[in-house]
Coordinates of C-alpha atoms in Angstrom, one line a residue:
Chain A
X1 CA 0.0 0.0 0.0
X2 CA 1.0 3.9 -0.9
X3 CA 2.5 5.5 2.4
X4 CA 2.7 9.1 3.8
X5 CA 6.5 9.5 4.6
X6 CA 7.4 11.7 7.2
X7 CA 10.8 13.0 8.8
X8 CA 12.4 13.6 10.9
X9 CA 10.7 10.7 13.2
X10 CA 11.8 12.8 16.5
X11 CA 12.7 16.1 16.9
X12 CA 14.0 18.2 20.1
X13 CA 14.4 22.2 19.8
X14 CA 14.6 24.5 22.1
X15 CA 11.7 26.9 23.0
X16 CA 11.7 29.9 20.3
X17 CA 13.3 28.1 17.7
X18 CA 12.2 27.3 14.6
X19 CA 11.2 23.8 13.5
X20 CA 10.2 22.7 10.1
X21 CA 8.3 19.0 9.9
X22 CA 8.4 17.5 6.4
X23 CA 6.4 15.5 4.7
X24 CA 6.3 14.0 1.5
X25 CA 2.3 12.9 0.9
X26 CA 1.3 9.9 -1.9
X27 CA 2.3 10.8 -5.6
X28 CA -1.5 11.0 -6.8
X29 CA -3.2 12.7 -3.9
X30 CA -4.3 16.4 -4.2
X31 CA -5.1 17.2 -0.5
X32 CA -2.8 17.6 2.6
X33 CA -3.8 17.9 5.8
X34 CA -1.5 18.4 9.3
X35 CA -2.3 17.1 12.6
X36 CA -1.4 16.7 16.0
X37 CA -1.9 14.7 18.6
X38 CA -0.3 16.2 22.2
X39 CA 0.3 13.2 25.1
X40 CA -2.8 12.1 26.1
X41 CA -4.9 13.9 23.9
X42 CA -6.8 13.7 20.9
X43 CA -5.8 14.1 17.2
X44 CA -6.5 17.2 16.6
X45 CA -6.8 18.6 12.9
X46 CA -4.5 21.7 12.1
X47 CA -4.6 22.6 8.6
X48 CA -5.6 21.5 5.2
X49 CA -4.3 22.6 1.7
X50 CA -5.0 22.2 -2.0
X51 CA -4.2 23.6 -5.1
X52 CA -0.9 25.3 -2.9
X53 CA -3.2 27.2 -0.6
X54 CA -5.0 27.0 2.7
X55 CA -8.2 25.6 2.3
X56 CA -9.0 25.7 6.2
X57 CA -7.3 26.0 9.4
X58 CA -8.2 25.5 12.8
X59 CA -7.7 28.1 16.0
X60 CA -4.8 26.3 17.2
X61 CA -3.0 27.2 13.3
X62 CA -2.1 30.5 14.3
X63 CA 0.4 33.2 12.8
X64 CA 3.3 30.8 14.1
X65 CA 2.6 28.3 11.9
X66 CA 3.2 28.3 8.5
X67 CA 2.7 25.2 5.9
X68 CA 4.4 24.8 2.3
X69 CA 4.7 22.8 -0.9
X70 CA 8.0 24.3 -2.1
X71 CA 9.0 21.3 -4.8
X72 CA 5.4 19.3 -5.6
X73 CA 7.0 16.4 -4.0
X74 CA 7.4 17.9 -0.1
X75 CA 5.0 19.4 2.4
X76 CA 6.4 21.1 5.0
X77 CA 4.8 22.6 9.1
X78 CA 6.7 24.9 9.7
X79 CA 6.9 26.4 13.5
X80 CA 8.3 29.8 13.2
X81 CA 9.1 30.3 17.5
X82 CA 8.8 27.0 19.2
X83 CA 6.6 26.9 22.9
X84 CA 6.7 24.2 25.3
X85 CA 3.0 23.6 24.5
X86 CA 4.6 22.8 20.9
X87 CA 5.5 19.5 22.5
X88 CA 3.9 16.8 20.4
X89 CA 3.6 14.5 17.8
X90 CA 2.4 16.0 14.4
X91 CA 0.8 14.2 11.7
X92 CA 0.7 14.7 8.0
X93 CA -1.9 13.0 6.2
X94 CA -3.3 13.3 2.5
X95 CA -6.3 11.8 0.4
X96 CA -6.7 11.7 -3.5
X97 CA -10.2 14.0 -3.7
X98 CA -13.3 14.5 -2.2
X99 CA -15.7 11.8 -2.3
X100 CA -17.0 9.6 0.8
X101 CA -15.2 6.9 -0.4
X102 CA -11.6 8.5 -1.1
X103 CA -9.4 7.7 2.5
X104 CA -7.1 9.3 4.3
X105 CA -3.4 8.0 4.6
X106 CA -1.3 9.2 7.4
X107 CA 2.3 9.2 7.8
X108 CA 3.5 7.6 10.9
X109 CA 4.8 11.2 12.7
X110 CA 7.2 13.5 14.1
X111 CA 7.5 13.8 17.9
X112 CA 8.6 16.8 18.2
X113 CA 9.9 18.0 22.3
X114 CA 10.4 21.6 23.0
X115 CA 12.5 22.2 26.1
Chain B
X1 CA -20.8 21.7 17.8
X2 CA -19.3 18.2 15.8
X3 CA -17.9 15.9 18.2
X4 CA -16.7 12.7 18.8
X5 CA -16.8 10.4 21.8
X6 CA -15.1 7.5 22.8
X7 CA -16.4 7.0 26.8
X8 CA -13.8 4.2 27.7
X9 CA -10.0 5.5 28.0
X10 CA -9.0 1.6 28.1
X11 CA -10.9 -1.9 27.1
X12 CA -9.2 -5.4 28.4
X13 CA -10.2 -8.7 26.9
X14 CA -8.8 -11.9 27.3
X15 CA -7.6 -13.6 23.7
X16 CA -10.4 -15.2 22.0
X17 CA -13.0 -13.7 23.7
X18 CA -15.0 -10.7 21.5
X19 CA -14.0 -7.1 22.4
X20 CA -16.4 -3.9 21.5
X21 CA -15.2 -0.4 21.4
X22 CA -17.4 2.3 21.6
X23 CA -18.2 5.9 19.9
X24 CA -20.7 8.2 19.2
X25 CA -20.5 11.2 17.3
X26 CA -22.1 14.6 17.4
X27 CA -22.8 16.2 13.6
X28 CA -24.7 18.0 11.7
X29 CA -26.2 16.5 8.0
X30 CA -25.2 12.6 7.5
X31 CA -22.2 11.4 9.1
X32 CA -19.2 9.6 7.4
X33 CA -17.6 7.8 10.2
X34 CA -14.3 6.1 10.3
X35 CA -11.9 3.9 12.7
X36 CA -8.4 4.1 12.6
X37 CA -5.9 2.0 15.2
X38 CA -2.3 3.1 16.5
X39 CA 0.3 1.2 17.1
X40 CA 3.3 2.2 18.7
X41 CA 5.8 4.7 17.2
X42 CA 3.3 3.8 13.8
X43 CA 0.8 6.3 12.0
X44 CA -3.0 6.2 12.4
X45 CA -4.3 3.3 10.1
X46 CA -7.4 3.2 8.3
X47 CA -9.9 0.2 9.9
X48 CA -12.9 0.9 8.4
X49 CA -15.4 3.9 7.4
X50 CA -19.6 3.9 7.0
X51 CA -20.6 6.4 4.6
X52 CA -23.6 5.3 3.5
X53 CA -26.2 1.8 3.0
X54 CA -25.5 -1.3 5.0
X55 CA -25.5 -0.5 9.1
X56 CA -22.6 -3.0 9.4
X57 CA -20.0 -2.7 7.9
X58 CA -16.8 -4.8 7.8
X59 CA -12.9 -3.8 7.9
X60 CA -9.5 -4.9 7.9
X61 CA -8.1 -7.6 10.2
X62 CA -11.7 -9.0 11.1
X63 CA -13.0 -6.0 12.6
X64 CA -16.6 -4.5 12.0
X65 CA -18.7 -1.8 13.1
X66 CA -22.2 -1.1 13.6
X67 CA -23.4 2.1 12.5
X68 CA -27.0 3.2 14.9
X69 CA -28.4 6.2 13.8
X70 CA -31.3 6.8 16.3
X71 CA -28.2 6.2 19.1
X72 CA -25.6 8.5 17.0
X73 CA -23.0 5.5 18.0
X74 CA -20.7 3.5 15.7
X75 CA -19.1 0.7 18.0
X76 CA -16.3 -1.2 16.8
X77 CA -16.1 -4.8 17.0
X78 CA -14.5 -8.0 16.9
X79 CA -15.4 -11.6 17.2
X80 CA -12.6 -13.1 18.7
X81 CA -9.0 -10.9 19.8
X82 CA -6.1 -11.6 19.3
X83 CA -3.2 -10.1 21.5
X84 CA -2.0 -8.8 18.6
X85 CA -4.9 -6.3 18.2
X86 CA -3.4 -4.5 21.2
X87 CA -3.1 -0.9 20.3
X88 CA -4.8 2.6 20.8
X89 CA -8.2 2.9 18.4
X90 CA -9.4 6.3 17.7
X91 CA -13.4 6.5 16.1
X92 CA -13.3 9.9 13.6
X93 CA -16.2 11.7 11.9
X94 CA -15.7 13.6 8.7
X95 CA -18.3 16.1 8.3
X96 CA -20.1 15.6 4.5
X97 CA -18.2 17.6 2.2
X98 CA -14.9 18.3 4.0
X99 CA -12.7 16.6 2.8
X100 CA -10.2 14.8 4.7
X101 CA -10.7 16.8 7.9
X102 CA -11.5 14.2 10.4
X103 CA -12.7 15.0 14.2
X104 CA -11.5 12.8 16.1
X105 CA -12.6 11.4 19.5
X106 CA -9.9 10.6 22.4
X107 CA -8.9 7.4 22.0
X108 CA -9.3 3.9 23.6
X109 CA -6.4 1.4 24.1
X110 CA -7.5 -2.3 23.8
X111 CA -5.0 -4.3 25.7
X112 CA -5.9 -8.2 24.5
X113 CA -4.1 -10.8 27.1
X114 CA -3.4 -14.3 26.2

């Protein structure tokens, strides 16, 4: 089966440092979407983008986070000044279209840990 | 508000014996509903989804779930565990016509023992 491949796995920064997740979604699929999940939580949907813009974002997605498909091939979170409420593992996930019956892959994650 | 419910932080069953997970879901218009499982230091995969027809419907590695409207619940299920089922299960709703953004409830780890 087609897989979401994301890197790094881990990733420590300290607090006000930028971080930048990558992500490189299935060949064929034309939506992105990032997610995060902190310790103990639920998944929690960040972002979504198509056609190289934001199509939604949620409250959490604010003006420190930024998202990018520089090459057609990578798409990249990027975390402009870290927190310690940063700390947790992020998601990238993408689907082919629209329909009911398209599904949604995910990549296995990036822990991020901001000291 | 769309939400997504999953009362029971942890479910144990002994191997062989049937397991149920439970969910209900919160959302305006007709729900698509989904279940994905973790397992550790692996990304969310897909189970199984309802989107429409047939209240049952069946997934990957034996599990099913039973879509109840009047109840708003979509419980997972399996005949018979198998330790190796051991892993966290999250229940999701995708609200019609958005895409691939999934609210997700909190999780529930099903620990199988032999």
């Amino acid at each position: 089966e087609p897989e979401v491949t994301q890197t790094p796995s881990h990733q420590v920064t300290q607090m006000g440092q930028e971080v930048i997740l990558r992500c490189v979604p299935i060949s064929n699929h034309l939506y992105f979407y990032w997610y995060r999940q902190i310790l103990g939580q639920k998944v929690e949907f960040l972002v979504s983008f198509y056609n190289n813009e934001i199509s939604e974002k949620s409250e959490i997605f604010d003006d420190q986070f930024s998202v990018e498909r520089p090459d057609g091939s990578n798409f990249t979170l990027k975390i402009r000044s870290t927190k310690l409420e940063d700390s947790a593992m992020y998601f990238c996930a993408s689907i082919r279209g629209r329909t009911p019956e398209e599904k949604l892959f995910f990549g296995s994650g990036t822990q991020l840990s901001v000291l | 508000a769309q939400s997504v419910a999953q009362p029971e932080d942890q479910v144990n069953v002994a191997e062989g014996n049937p397991l149920t997970v439970k969910c209900t879901y919160s959302v305006s218009g007709n729900p698509y509903l989904f279940w994905y499982v973790q397992y550790p230091n692996r990304g969310l995969q897909f189970l199984l989804k309802y989107i429409t027809g047939d209240n049952l419907v069946k997934g990957s590695y034996g599990f099913e779930a039973e879509f109840n409207k009047s109840q708003t619940s979509f419980h997972l299920k399996k005949p018979s565990a198998l330790v190796s089922d051991s892993a966290l299960y999250f229940c999701a709703v995708r609200p019609a016509r958005q895409g691939g953004k999934l609210i997700f409830g909190q999780g529930t780890e099903l620990s199988v023992k032999p």
